[in-house]
Amino acid sequence: MRSEGEVNRAVEKYADTVRRICIVHLKNNADTEDIFQTVFLKYVLSSVSFENEEHEKAWFIRVTVNACKDLLKNFFRSHTVSIDEIMEKPSSLPEDHRDVLEAVLNLPSKYRDVVYLYYYEEYTVPEISRILNKKENTVYTLLKRSRKILKEKLGGDEYEA
């Protein structure tokens, strides 16, 4: 593990480079900050001995680029769409999907969370129970009740899950 002095020197020297690389790859300040912290944490925990400043700079660049690529190819990042994004462009959804989305968003939060995690994020019931710190049977019950509420709101068997 590196000393506080070494870490402070590296942050002062390479912070701008790391941030610029992140912005170019991620185009997002929140993700940039996450990767920035990841890169410098790897530096703190690394036992690599650098031959010279160029070798150290190359290490920071390579680690930053790799961390950005890892984030961008993350399965969940590429297979999810935020609700905010969908709501900004509701006209891009078919009419029946807008109705379903609106009905889901209007559910009480205990039902909405379970429905969102199950149908939109594709978590299993055991995973949802761990995430929400609820018993599996409770999650099954919430799903069943939310389906019933959605069926009543949307009218009929058309949206049966």
Coordinates of C-alpha atoms in Angstrom, one line a residue, residues 8 24 30 35 40 74 81-82 105-106 139 146:
N8 CA -1.4 13.0 -2.9
V24 CA -14.0 11.4 -23.4
A30 CA -21.2 10.8 -12.3
I35 CA -13.9 5.8 -12.3
F40 CA -6.8 6.1 -7.5
N74 CA -21.3 -3.8 -18.0
V81 CA -33.1 2.3 -19.5
S82 CA -33.8 4.8 -16.7
L105 CA -45.3 4.4 -11.8
N106 CA -48.6 5.1 -10.0
V139 CA -41.9 -10.6 -2.6
S146 CA -49.3 -5.6 -7.9

